[in-house]
Amino acid sequence: MTMTVGVVGAGLMGSEIALVQALAGHRVLLNDRDGATVDAALARIAQLLDRGVARDIYQPADRDRALALIEPALDMAAFTAAQVVTEAVFENEDVKREVLAAIDAAAPAACIIATITSTIPISTLASFVSPARRAHFVGTHYFSPVSRMKLVEVIPAFETSEEVVGRITDFVAQAGKTPIRVKDVAGFAVNRMLHVFIIEAVRLVEEGVATPEDIDTACRLGLGHSMGPFALMDAVTSSLCVQAQEIMQEAYGERFRPPPLLKQRVRAGLSGGRNQRGWLAT
């Protein structure tokens, strides 16, 4: 079923969520604070299509159609016709509080509000919308890069209705993703497993057991991973990893304490990210 959907946040995650939703045939209203950010996101989406990403869910002829389905929406008043709005802004509770309240005020009563947080409990974020909206609030944890990664964790909050869980599960499946239902706990499922793995990988480097490059090689060739932990940290940034680990340390204890070397590198400005120095030579 074709729908009108909104995406708030035109960064790397938000722009790729807009892309996969447009490829599924939905009209996508892409919102951010300024037009330049949305224009840059549209240019990035065009580049992704030109490079042939997501070949399994689109054909080259779909490029222009997908781009035509994504519309800049600098005013959230455009969301009055939206059936789903995905919040994809910075992983900060204060920022999300402001944005979610604005979506709540603009979107129609039956609209689902989905958040893409990777660490903040969904029920905490649900408290930022009106009580009447909370049955329609749900977590959808996409994985980066969204155009290639199949998994979406669907996380109901305390008050999310089962009908909404079913609707959002169908929605992400229609976009070519594989949804799994996960309980609303800090870190959800994948990040809890992932960060134990990342922490141990950093400890191996701290202890001089192996280099980051060799550990990544071991993970690819010995464990069948498509990407090693250090390449992954460079892609998502070590600073985001520290933030996630500190949230989970508060929830679960010492097993998630960020290793000293990881925190030291973040403070030294070696977090990785686009065109920034990280663990591996670029």
Coordinates of C-alpha atoms in Angstrom, one line a residue:
M1 CA 0.0 0.0 0.0
T2 CA 1.4 3.4 -1.0
M3 CA 1.5 5.9 1.8
T4 CA 2.6 9.4 2.7
V5 CA 5.4 9.2 5.2
G6 CA 7.6 11.7 6.9
V7 CA 11.3 11.6 7.9
V8 CA 12.6 14.2 10.4
G9 CA 16.4 14.5 10.2
A10 CA 18.2 14.5 6.8
G11 CA 21.6 13.2 8.0
L12 CA 23.1 9.9 7.0
M13 CA 20.5 7.7 8.6
G14 CA 17.5 9.9 7.8
S15 CA 18.4 10.3 4.2
E16 CA 18.8 6.6 3.6
I17 CA 15.6 5.8 5.5
A18 CA 13.9 8.3 3.1
L19 CA 15.5 6.5 0.2
V20 CA 14.3 3.0 1.1
Q21 CA 10.8 4.2 1.8
A22 CA 10.7 6.0 -1.6
L23 CA 12.0 2.8 -3.3
A24 CA 9.1 1.0 -1.7
G25 CA 6.8 3.5 -3.5
H26 CA 5.8 5.8 -0.7
R27 CA 5.6 9.6 -1.0
V28 CA 8.3 10.8 1.5
L29 CA 8.4 14.2 3.1
L30 CA 12.0 14.9 4.3
N31 CA 12.4 17.5 7.0
D32 CA 15.3 19.2 8.6
R33 CA 16.1 22.6 10.1
D34 CA 17.3 24.2 6.9
G35 CA 16.9 23.7 3.1
A36 CA 20.6 23.3 2.6
T37 CA 20.7 20.2 4.7
V38 CA 17.8 18.7 2.8
D39 CA 19.3 19.6 -0.5
A40 CA 22.6 17.9 0.5
A41 CA 20.6 14.8 1.5
L42 CA 18.8 14.7 -1.8
A43 CA 22.2 14.9 -3.6
R44 CA 23.6 12.1 -1.5
I45 CA 20.5 9.9 -2.2
A46 CA 21.0 10.5 -6.0
Q47 CA 24.7 9.4 -5.6
L48 CA 23.6 6.3 -3.8
L49 CA 21.2 5.4 -6.6
D50 CA 23.8 6.1 -9.2
R51 CA 26.2 3.7 -7.5
G52 CA 23.5 1.0 -7.6
V53 CA 22.8 0.5 -3.9
A54 CA 19.9 -1.7 -2.8
R55 CA 19.9 -3.6 -6.1
D56 CA 17.7 -6.3 -4.5
I57 CA 14.8 -3.9 -4.1
Y58 CA 15.0 -1.6 -7.0
Q59 CA 15.9 -1.5 -10.7
P60 CA 17.9 1.3 -12.4
A61 CA 14.8 2.6 -14.0
D62 CA 13.4 3.3 -10.6
R63 CA 16.0 6.1 -9.9
D64 CA 14.1 9.1 -11.2
R65 CA 10.8 7.8 -9.8
A66 CA 12.4 7.4 -6.3
L67 CA 13.9 10.8 -6.3
A68 CA 10.6 12.3 -7.5
L69 CA 8.8 10.7 -4.5
I70 CA 11.1 12.5 -1.9
E71 CA 9.9 16.1 -1.2
P72 CA 11.6 18.7 1.0
A73 CA 9.3 19.6 3.9
L74 CA 10.9 22.3 6.0
D75 CA 7.6 22.9 7.8
M76 CA 6.2 20.0 9.8
A77 CA 2.7 21.3 8.9
A78 CA 3.2 19.2 5.8
F79 CA 2.8 16.1 8.0
T80 CA -0.9 16.5 8.3
A81 CA -1.4 13.8 5.7
A82 CA 1.3 11.4 7.0
Q83 CA 0.6 7.9 8.1
V84 CA 4.1 7.2 9.5
V85 CA 6.7 9.7 10.6
T86 CA 10.2 8.5 11.4
E87 CA 12.3 10.6 13.8
A88 CA 15.9 10.3 12.8
V89 CA 17.7 13.1 14.6
F90 CA 20.8 13.2 16.8
E91 CA 21.1 10.7 19.7
N92 CA 20.3 13.2 22.4
E93 CA 17.3 13.2 24.7
D94 CA 16.8 16.9 24.8
V95 CA 17.0 17.2 21.0
K96 CA 14.6 14.3 20.6
R97 CA 12.2 15.7 23.2
E98 CA 11.8 18.9 21.1
V99 CA 11.5 17.2 17.8
L100 CA 9.0 14.5 19.0
A101 CA 6.8 17.1 20.6
A102 CA 6.7 19.0 17.2
I103 CA 5.9 15.9 15.3
D104 CA 3.1 15.0 17.8
A105 CA 1.6 18.5 17.3
A106 CA 1.7 18.3 13.5
A107 CA 0.8 14.7 12.6
P108 CA -2.8 13.4 12.5
A109 CA -4.1 11.3 15.4
A110 CA -3.8 7.9 13.6
C111 CA -0.2 8.6 12.4
I112 CA 2.5 6.3 13.8
I113 CA 5.6 8.1 15.2
A114 CA 8.7 5.9 15.0
T115 CA 12.1 6.7 16.5
I116 CA 15.4 5.2 15.3
T117 CA 17.3 5.5 18.6
S118 CA 19.9 2.8 19.1
T119 CA 20.3 3.2 22.9
I120 CA 17.6 5.3 24.6
P121 CA 14.7 3.3 25.9
I122 CA 11.6 3.7 23.7
S123 CA 9.3 4.2 26.7
T124 CA 11.5 7.2 27.8
L125 CA 11.0 8.8 24.3
A126 CA 7.3 7.9 24.3
S127 CA 7.0 10.2 27.4
F128 CA 7.9 13.2 25.1
V129 CA 4.6 12.9 23.2
S130 CA 1.1 13.4 24.5
P131 CA -0.6 10.5 26.4
A132 CA -3.1 10.1 23.5
R133 CA -0.3 9.5 21.1
R134 CA 1.7 6.9 23.0
A135 CA -0.3 3.9 21.6
H136 CA 1.0 5.0 18.2
F137 CA 4.7 5.4 19.3
V138 CA 7.3 2.7 18.5
G139 CA 11.0 2.2 18.0
T140 CA 12.4 1.1 14.7
H141 CA 16.1 0.6 15.0
Y142 CA 17.6 0.5 11.5
F143 CA 21.2 -0.4 10.9
S144 CA 23.8 1.7 9.0
P145 CA 24.1 1.8 6.0
V146 CA 20.3 1.6 5.8
S147 CA 20.3 1.0 2.0
R148 CA 22.3 -2.2 2.5
M149 CA 21.5 -3.6 6.0
K150 CA 18.4 -5.7 6.1
L151 CA 17.6 -5.8 9.8
V152 CA 15.2 -3.5 11.7
E153 CA 14.6 -4.0 15.4
V154 CA 10.9 -3.2 16.2
I155 CA 10.7 -2.1 19.8
P156 CA 7.2 -1.4 21.4
A157 CA 7.1 1.0 24.3
F158 CA 5.0 0.3 27.4
E159 CA 1.8 1.7 25.8
T160 CA 2.4 0.8 22.1
S161 CA -0.7 -1.0 20.8
E162 CA -0.4 -4.4 19.2
E163 CA -2.1 -3.1 16.1
V164 CA 0.6 -0.4 15.7
V165 CA 3.3 -3.1 16.1
G166 CA 1.7 -5.0 13.3
R167 CA 1.4 -2.0 11.1
I168 CA 5.0 -0.9 11.5
T169 CA 6.3 -4.4 11.0
D170 CA 4.5 -4.6 7.7
F171 CA 5.8 -1.1 6.8
V172 CA 9.5 -1.9 7.3
A173 CA 9.0 -5.3 5.5
Q174 CA 7.5 -3.5 2.5
A175 CA 10.7 -1.4 2.4
G176 CA 12.7 -4.6 1.9
K177 CA 13.8 -5.0 5.5
T178 CA 13.6 -7.9 7.9
P179 CA 11.9 -6.9 11.2
I180 CA 12.4 -8.6 14.5
R181 CA 10.5 -7.7 17.7
V182 CA 12.7 -6.8 20.6
K183 CA 11.8 -5.9 24.2
D184 CA 12.3 -2.3 25.3
V185 CA 15.6 -2.5 27.2
A186 CA 18.7 -0.4 27.0
G187 CA 20.7 -1.4 23.9
F188 CA 17.9 -3.6 22.7
A189 CA 19.3 -6.9 21.3
V190 CA 22.0 -6.3 18.7
N191 CA 23.8 -3.5 20.5
R192 CA 24.1 -5.5 23.7
M193 CA 25.8 -8.3 21.7
L194 CA 27.8 -5.9 19.5
H195 CA 29.3 -3.8 22.3
V196 CA 30.5 -6.7 24.4
F197 CA 32.3 -7.8 21.2
I198 CA 33.7 -4.3 20.5
I199 CA 34.9 -3.9 24.1
E200 CA 36.8 -7.2 24.0
A201 CA 38.3 -6.3 20.6
V202 CA 39.7 -3.0 22.1
R203 CA 41.1 -4.9 25.1
L204 CA 43.0 -7.2 22.7
V205 CA 44.7 -4.1 21.3
E206 CA 45.3 -2.7 24.8
E207 CA 47.0 -5.9 25.8
G208 CA 49.1 -6.1 22.6
V209 CA 47.6 -9.3 21.5
A210 CA 47.0 -8.2 17.9
T211 CA 46.6 -5.0 15.9
P212 CA 43.3 -3.5 14.9
E213 CA 44.0 -4.5 11.3
D214 CA 44.7 -8.1 12.1
I215 CA 41.7 -8.4 14.4
D216 CA 39.5 -7.1 11.6
T217 CA 41.0 -9.6 9.3
A218 CA 40.4 -12.4 11.8
C219 CA 36.7 -11.4 12.2
R220 CA 36.2 -11.3 8.4
L221 CA 38.0 -14.6 7.6
G222 CA 37.6 -16.5 10.8
L223 CA 34.1 -15.5 11.9
G224 CA 32.5 -14.7 8.5
H225 CA 31.8 -11.0 9.5
S226 CA 31.4 -8.6 6.6
M227 CA 33.2 -5.9 8.6
G228 CA 35.6 -6.1 11.5
P229 CA 35.0 -4.2 14.8
F230 CA 37.6 -1.4 14.1
A231 CA 36.3 -0.7 10.6
L232 CA 32.8 -0.6 12.1
M233 CA 33.9 1.9 14.8
D234 CA 35.5 4.1 12.2
A235 CA 32.3 4.0 10.2
V236 CA 29.8 4.8 13.1
T237 CA 32.5 6.8 15.2
S238 CA 34.1 5.7 18.4
S239 CA 32.4 8.5 20.2
L240 CA 29.0 7.0 19.5
C241 CA 30.3 3.7 20.7
V242 CA 31.5 5.2 24.0
Q243 CA 28.1 6.9 24.4
A244 CA 26.2 3.6 23.8
Q245 CA 28.5 1.7 26.2
E246 CA 28.1 4.3 29.0
I247 CA 24.3 4.0 28.7
M248 CA 24.5 0.2 28.9
Q249 CA 27.0 0.4 31.7
E250 CA 24.5 2.4 33.7
A251 CA 21.9 -0.3 33.0
Y252 CA 23.8 -3.5 33.2
G253 CA 27.1 -2.8 35.1
E254 CA 30.8 -3.2 34.5
R255 CA 30.7 -5.5 31.5
F256 CA 29.8 -2.5 29.4
R257 CA 32.4 -0.1 30.8
P258 CA 34.2 1.6 27.8
P259 CA 37.8 0.5 27.7
P260 CA 40.4 3.2 28.7
L261 CA 42.0 3.2 25.2
L262 CA 38.7 3.7 23.4
K263 CA 37.9 6.8 25.6
Q264 CA 41.4 8.1 25.3
R265 CA 41.2 8.0 21.5
V266 CA 37.9 9.8 21.5
R267 CA 39.3 12.5 23.7
A268 CA 42.3 12.8 21.3
G269 CA 40.0 13.4 18.3
L270 CA 40.5 10.0 16.8
S271 CA 36.8 9.0 16.6
G272 CA 36.6 8.2 12.9
G273 CA 33.6 9.2 10.8
R274 CA 33.5 10.7 7.3
N275 CA 37.0 11.8 6.3
Q276 CA 38.2 11.7 9.9
R277 CA 41.0 9.7 11.5
G278 CA 40.1 6.6 13.4
W279 CA 41.6 3.2 14.1
L280 CA 42.5 2.2 10.6
A281 CA 44.6 4.0 7.9
T282 CA 42.3 5.6 5.3

